[in-house]
GROMACS .gro file of C-alpha atoms in nm:
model
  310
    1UNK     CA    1   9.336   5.474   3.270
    2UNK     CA    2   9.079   5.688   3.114
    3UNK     CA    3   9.066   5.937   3.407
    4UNK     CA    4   9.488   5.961   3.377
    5UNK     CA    5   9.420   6.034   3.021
    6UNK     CA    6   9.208   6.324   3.091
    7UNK     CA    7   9.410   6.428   3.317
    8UNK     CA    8   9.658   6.456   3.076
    9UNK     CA    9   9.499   6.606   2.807
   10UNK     CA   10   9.417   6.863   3.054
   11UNK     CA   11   9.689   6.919   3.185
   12UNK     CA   12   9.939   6.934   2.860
   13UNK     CA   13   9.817   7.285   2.701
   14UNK     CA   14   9.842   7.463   3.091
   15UNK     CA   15  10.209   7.303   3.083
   16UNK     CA   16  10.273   7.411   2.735
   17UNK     CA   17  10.173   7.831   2.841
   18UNK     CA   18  10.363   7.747   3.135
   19UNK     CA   19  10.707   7.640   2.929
   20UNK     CA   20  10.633   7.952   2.696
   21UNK     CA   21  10.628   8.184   3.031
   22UNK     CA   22  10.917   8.004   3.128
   23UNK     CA   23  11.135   8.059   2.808
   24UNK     CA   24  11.078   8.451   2.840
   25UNK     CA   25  11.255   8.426   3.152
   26UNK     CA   26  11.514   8.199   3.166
   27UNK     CA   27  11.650   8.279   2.806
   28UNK     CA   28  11.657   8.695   2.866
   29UNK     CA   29  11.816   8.650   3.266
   30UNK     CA   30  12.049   8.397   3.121
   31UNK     CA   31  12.178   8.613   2.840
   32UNK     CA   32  12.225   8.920   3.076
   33UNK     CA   33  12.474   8.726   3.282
   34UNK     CA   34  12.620   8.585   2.973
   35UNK     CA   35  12.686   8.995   2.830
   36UNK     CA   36  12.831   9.090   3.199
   37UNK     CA   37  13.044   8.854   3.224
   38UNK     CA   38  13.172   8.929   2.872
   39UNK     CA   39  13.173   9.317   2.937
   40UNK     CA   40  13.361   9.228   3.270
   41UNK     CA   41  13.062   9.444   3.482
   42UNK     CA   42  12.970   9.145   3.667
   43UNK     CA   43  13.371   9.147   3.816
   44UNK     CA   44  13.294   9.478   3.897
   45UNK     CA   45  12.937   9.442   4.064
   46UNK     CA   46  13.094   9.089   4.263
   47UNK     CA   47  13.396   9.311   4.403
   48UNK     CA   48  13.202   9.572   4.567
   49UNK     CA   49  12.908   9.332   4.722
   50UNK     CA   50  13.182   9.041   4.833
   51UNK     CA   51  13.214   9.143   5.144
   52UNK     CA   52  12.891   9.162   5.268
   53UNK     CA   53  12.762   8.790   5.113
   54UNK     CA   54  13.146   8.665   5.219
   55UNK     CA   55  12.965   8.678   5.561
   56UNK     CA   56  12.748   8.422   5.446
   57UNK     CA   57  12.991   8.193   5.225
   58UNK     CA   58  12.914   8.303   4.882
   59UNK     CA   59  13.121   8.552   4.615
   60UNK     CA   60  12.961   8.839   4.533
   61UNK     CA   61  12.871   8.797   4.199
   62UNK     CA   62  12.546   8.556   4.363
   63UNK     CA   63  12.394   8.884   4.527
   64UNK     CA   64  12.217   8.937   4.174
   65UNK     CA   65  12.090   8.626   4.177
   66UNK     CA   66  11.916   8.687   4.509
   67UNK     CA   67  11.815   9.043   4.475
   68UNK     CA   68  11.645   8.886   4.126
   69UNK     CA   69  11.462   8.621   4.332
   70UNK     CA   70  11.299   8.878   4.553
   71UNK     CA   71  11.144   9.014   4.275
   72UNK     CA   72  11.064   8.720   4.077
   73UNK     CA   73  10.958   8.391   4.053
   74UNK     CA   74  11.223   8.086   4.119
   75UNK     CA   75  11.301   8.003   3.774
   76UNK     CA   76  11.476   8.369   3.735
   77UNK     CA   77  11.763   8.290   4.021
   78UNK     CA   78  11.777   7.946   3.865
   79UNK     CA   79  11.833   8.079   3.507
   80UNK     CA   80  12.134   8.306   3.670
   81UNK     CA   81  12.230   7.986   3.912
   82UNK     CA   82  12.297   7.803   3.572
   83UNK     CA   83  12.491   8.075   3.375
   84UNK     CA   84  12.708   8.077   3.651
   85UNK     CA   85  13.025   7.819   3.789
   86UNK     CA   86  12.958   7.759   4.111
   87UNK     CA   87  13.061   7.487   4.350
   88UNK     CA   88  12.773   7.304   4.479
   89UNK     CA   89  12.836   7.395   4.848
   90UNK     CA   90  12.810   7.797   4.750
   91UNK     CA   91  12.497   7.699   4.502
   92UNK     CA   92  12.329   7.530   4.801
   93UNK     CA   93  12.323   7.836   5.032
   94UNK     CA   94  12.263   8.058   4.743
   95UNK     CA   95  11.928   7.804   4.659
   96UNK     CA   96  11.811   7.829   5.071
   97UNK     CA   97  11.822   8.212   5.030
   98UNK     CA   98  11.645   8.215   4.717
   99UNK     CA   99  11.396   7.940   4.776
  100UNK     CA  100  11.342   8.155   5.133
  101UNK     CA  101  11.332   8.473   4.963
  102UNK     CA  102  11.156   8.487   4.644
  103UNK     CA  103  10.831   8.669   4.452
  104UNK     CA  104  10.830   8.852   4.802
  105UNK     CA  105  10.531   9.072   4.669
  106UNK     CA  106  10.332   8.856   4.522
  107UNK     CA  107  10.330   8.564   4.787
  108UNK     CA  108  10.336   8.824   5.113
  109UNK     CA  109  10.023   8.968   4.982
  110UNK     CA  110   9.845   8.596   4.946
  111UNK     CA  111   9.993   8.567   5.292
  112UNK     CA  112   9.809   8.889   5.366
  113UNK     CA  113   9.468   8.771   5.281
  114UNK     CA  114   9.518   8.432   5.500
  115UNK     CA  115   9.589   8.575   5.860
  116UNK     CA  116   9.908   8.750   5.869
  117UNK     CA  117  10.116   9.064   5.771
  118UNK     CA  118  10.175   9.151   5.435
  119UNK     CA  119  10.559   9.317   5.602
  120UNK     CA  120  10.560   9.084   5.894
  121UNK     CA  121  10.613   8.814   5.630
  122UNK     CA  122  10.822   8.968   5.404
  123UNK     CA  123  11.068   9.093   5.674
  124UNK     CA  124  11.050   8.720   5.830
  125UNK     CA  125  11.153   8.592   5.484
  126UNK     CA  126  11.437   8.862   5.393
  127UNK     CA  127  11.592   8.802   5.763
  128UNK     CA  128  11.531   8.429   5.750
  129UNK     CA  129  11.698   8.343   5.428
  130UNK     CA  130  12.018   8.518   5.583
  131UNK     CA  131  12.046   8.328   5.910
  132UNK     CA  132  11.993   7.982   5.696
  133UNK     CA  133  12.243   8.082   5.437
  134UNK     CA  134  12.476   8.162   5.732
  135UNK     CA  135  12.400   7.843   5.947
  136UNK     CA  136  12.462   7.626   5.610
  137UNK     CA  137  12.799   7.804   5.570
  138UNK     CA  138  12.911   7.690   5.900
  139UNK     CA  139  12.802   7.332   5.912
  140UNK     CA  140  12.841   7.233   5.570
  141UNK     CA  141  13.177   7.070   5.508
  142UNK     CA  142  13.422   7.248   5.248
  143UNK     CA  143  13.546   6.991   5.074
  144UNK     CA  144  13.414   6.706   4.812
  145UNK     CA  145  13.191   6.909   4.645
  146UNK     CA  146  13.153   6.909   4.219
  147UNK     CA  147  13.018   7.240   4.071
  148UNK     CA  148  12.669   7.365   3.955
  149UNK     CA  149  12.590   7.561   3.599
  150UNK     CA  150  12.858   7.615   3.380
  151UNK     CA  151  13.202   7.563   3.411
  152UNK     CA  152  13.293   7.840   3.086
  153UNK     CA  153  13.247   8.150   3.167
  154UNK     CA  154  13.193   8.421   2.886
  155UNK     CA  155  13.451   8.627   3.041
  156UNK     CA  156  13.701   8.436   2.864
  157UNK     CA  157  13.502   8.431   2.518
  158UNK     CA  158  13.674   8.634   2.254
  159UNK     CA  159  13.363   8.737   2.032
  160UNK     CA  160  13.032   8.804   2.105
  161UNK     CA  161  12.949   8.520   1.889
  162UNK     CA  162  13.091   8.264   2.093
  163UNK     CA  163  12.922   8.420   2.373
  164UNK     CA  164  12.593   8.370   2.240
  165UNK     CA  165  12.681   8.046   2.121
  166UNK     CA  166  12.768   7.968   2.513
  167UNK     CA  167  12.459   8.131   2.635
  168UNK     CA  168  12.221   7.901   2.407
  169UNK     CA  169  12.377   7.557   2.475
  170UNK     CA  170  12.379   7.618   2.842
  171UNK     CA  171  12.043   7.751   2.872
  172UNK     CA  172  11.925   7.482   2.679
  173UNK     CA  173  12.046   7.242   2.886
  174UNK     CA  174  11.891   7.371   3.165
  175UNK     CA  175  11.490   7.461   2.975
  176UNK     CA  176  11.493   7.070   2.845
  177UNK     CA  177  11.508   6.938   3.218
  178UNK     CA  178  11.263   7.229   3.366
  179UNK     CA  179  11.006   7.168   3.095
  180UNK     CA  180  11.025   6.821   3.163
  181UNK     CA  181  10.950   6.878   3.528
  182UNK     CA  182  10.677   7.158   3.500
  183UNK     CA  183  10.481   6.888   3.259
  184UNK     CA  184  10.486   6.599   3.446
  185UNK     CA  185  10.438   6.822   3.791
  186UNK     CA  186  10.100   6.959   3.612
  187UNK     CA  187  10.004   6.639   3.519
  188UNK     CA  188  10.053   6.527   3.887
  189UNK     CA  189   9.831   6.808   4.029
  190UNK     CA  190   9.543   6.701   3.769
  191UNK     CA  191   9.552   6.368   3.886
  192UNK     CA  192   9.540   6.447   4.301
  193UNK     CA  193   9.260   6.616   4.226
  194UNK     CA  194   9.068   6.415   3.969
  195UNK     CA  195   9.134   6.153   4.205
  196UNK     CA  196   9.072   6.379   4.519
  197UNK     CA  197   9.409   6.280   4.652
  198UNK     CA  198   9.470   6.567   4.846
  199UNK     CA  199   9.220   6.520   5.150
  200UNK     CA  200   9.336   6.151   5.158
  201UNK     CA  201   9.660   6.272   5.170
  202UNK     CA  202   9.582   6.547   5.421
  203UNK     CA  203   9.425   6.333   5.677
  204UNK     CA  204   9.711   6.126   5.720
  205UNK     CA  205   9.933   6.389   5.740
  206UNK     CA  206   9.749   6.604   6.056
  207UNK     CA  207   9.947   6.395   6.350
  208UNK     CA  208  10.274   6.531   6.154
  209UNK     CA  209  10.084   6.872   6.204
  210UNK     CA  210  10.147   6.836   6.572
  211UNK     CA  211  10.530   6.846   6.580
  212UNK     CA  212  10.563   7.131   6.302
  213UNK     CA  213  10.344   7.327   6.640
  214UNK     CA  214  10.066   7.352   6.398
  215UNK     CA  215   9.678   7.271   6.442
  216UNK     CA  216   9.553   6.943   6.299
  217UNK     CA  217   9.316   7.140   6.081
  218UNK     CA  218   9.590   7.303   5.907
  219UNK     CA  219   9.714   6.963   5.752
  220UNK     CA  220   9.501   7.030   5.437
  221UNK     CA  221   9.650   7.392   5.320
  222UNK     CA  222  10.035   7.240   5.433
  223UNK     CA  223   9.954   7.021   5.114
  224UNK     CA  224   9.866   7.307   4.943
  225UNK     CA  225  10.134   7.512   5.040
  226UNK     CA  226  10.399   7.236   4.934
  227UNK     CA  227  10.267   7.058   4.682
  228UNK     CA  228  10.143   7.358   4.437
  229UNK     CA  229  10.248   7.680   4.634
  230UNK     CA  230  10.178   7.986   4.783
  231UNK     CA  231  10.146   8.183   4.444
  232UNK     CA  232   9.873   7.918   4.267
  233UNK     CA  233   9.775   7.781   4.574
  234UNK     CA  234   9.657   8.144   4.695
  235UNK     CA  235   9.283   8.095   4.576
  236UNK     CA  236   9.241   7.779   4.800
  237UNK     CA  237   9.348   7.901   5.114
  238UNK     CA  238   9.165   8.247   5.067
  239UNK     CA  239   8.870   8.003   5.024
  240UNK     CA  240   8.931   7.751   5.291
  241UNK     CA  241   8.988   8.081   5.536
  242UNK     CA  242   8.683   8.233   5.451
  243UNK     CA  243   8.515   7.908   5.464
  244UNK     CA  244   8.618   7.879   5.844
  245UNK     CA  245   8.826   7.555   5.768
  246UNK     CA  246   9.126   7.790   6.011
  247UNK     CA  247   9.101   7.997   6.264
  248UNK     CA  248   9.293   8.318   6.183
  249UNK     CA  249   9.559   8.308   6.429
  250UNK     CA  250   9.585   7.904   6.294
  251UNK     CA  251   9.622   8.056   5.951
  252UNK     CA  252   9.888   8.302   6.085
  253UNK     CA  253  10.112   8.011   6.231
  254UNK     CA  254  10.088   7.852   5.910
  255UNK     CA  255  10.216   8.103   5.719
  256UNK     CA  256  10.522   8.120   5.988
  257UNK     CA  257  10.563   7.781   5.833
  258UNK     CA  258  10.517   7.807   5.472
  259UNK     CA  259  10.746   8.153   5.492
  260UNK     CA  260  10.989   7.899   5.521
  261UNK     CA  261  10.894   7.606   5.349
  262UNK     CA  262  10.660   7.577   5.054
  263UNK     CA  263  10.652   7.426   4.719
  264UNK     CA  264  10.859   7.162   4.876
  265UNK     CA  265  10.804   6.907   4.599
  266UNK     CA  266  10.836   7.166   4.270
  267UNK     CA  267  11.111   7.357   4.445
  268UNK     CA  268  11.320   7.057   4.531
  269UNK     CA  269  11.278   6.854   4.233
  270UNK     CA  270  11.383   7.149   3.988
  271UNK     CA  271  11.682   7.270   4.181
  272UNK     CA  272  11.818   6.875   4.188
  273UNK     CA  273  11.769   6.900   3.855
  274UNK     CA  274  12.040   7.137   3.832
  275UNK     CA  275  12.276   7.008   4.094
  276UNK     CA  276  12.146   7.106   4.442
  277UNK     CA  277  12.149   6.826   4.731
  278UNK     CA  278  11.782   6.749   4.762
  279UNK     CA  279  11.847   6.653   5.134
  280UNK     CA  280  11.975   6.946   5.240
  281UNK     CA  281  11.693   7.158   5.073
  282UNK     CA  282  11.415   6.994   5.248
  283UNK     CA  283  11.611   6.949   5.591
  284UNK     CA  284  11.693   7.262   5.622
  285UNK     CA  285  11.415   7.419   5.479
  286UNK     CA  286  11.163   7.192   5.698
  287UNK     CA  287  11.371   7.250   6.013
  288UNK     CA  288  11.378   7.584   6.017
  289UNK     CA  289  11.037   7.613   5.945
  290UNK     CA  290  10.947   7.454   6.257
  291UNK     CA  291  11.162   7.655   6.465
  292UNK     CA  292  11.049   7.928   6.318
  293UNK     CA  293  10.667   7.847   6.418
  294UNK     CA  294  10.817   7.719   6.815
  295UNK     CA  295  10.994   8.025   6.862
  296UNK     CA  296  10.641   8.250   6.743
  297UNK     CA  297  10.432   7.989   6.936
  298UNK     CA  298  10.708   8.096   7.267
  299UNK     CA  299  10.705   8.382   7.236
  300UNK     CA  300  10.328   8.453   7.216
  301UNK     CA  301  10.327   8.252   7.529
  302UNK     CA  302  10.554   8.429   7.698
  303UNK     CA  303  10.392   8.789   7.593
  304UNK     CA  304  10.043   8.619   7.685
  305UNK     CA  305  10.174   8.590   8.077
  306UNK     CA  306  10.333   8.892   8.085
  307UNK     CA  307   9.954   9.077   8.004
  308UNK     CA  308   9.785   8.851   8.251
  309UNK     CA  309  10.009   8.984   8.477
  310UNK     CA  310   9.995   9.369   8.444
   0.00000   0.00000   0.00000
C-alpha cells in the first residue's frame, strides 16, 4: 500500500498542472462557441461548410470542431463537442474524425523520429478520419439515439449575461468529469510503472501482435502507444528505436497502426464521459487500424514482386 501511496503523491501535483493546462483550453474554446452562436456567425460558418461534411453525416457547424483538433490536442474538439447539441450518432463520427485526426504536428513529427514520414502520416490520418467518419455514417442506424453536450444553445439567449451564465455551467460540467479522469489516469501510469506493469503486460499481449500484422517485438510500444500516447509516449519509443528494440520498417508498420489507434484507454474513457459509445470507438478505431497495416503490409508485397521481376 505504501508503493500506491507514492505513487500517488507523485502523481497528484503532475495531474494538478495537467487540470490547470486543461482549464486554459476548454474554458476559452468553449466560450468562443458560446459568443458565435449568440452573434449567429456559427449559422453562417455551418451553412457554407454543410455540404461538404453532409457527405459524411454531420452539419456543418462540427467542421470547426475538426479543423480545431488538427491543430490541437483532444480536449479542444471535446470542449466544442460539449458546447454543442448534438445527437450521439453525429457526435460519434465527429469523435472518430477527431480522435483520427488530431495534434497532427506534434504527433507526425514523433512519428517522424520512429520510422516513418512526418507527411506520409499526416496525410494517412487527414484521409483516414474521412473514410471512417463516412463508413460510420452508413452503418450506424439513425434512430434511438439521445444527444451529446448541451441541449440550450446560446443562440436563443437574450443577453450576453445569460450566455455566459450558459457557457460556465456547461463547461463545468464537462472540467469536473475530465479532471476526474486525467487524475486517476496519472495515478494509473505511476503505478504500471512503479510496479513495472507494462512489460508484464506487453508479453502477454505479443500473440495479439500477430493478427494486428505487426511483429511480436512491437507488443511493448502498442502499450505505449495506447495506454499513454503518441505525444508523452514519444520519448520511449525514440528510445526503444534507437535502442534496437524495432527494426525500422517494424517501427514504420506500427505507426500505420497507432495513426489509427492510440491512446485507446485515455481517449475512450474521456469521450464516454461525455456521451460517446465506448464500443464503437475502440471497434472502429481498432479495426481500421488493422486494415490499415494489411493493406500497407499488401501492398509492399505486391510492389516487392513487381521489382523482383523487372
Amino acid at each position: 500500500m505504501n508503493r500506491i501511496w507514492q505513487c500517488v503523491k507523485k502523481a497528484l501535483p503532475k495531474a494538478a498542472k495537467t487540470c490547470i493546462w486543461l482549464l486554459k483550453i476548454i474554458l476559452p474554446i468553449s466560450l468562443l462557441v458560446r459568443l458565435l452562436q449568440y452573434s449567429g456567425l456559427l449559422a453562417k460558418i455551418s451553412a457554407l461548410l454543410a455540404p461538404a461534411f453532409s457527405f459524411v453525416g454531420l452539419p456543418g457547424e462540427t467542421a470547426i470542431v475538426f479543423i480545431t483538433s488538427i491543430f490541437s490536442p483532444l480536449y479542444a474538439p471535446i470542449a466544442l463537442i460539449s458546447s454543442m447539441s448534438l445527437g450521439v450518432r453525429e457526435a460519434t463520427i465527429l469523435a472518430l474524425m477527431c480522435l483520427t485526426s488530431h495534434n497532427l504536428m506534434v504527433e507526425s513529427s514523433v512519428q517522424a523520429k520512429t520510422g516513418s514520414s512526418f507527411w506520409g502520416m499526416t496525410g494517412l490520418r487527414f484521409v483516414m478520419s474521412f473514410i471512417i467518419a463516412f463508413f460510420l455514417n452508413q452503418v450506424m442506424p439513425h434512430d434511438g439515439w439521445g444527444h451529446v453536450g448541451t441541449t440550450e444553445s446560446a443562440a436563443v439567449c437574450d443577453s450576453l449575461l445569460e450566455v455566459l451564465v450558459l457557457w460556465f455551467t456547461s463547461s463545468m460540467k464537462v472540467l469536473v468529469s475530465i479532471l476526474l479522469i486525467v487524475t486517476v489516469l496519472m495515478i494509473l501510469h505511476y503505478v504500471l510503472d512503479e510496479f513495472r506493469l507494462m512489460k508484464g503486460l506487453s508479453t502477454a499481449l505479443s500473440p495479439m501482435m500477430k493478427v494486428f500484422g505487426l511483429s511480436e517485438n512491437s507488443a511493448f510500444l502498442w502499450l505505449v502507444g495506447n495506454v499513454i500516447g503518441l505525444a508523452y509516449g514519444g520519448a520511449i519509443m525514440v528510445e526503444q528505436m534507437d535502442n534496437k528494440q524495432l527494426t525500422y520498417s517494424e517501427g514504420n508498420l506500427l505507426n500505420y497502426h497507432l495513426a489509427v489507434c492510440h491512446s485507446l484507454l485515455e481517449d475512450t474513457i474521456i469521450f464516454a464521459a461525455i456521451g460517446i459509445p465506448a464500443l464503437w470507438i475502440l471497434g472502429t478505431r481498432l479495426f481500421f487500424a488493422i486494415t490499415v497495416v494489411w493493406v500497407r503490409k499488401g501492398y509492399s508485397y505486391i510492389y516487392t514482386r513487381r521489382i523482383e521481376r523487372i
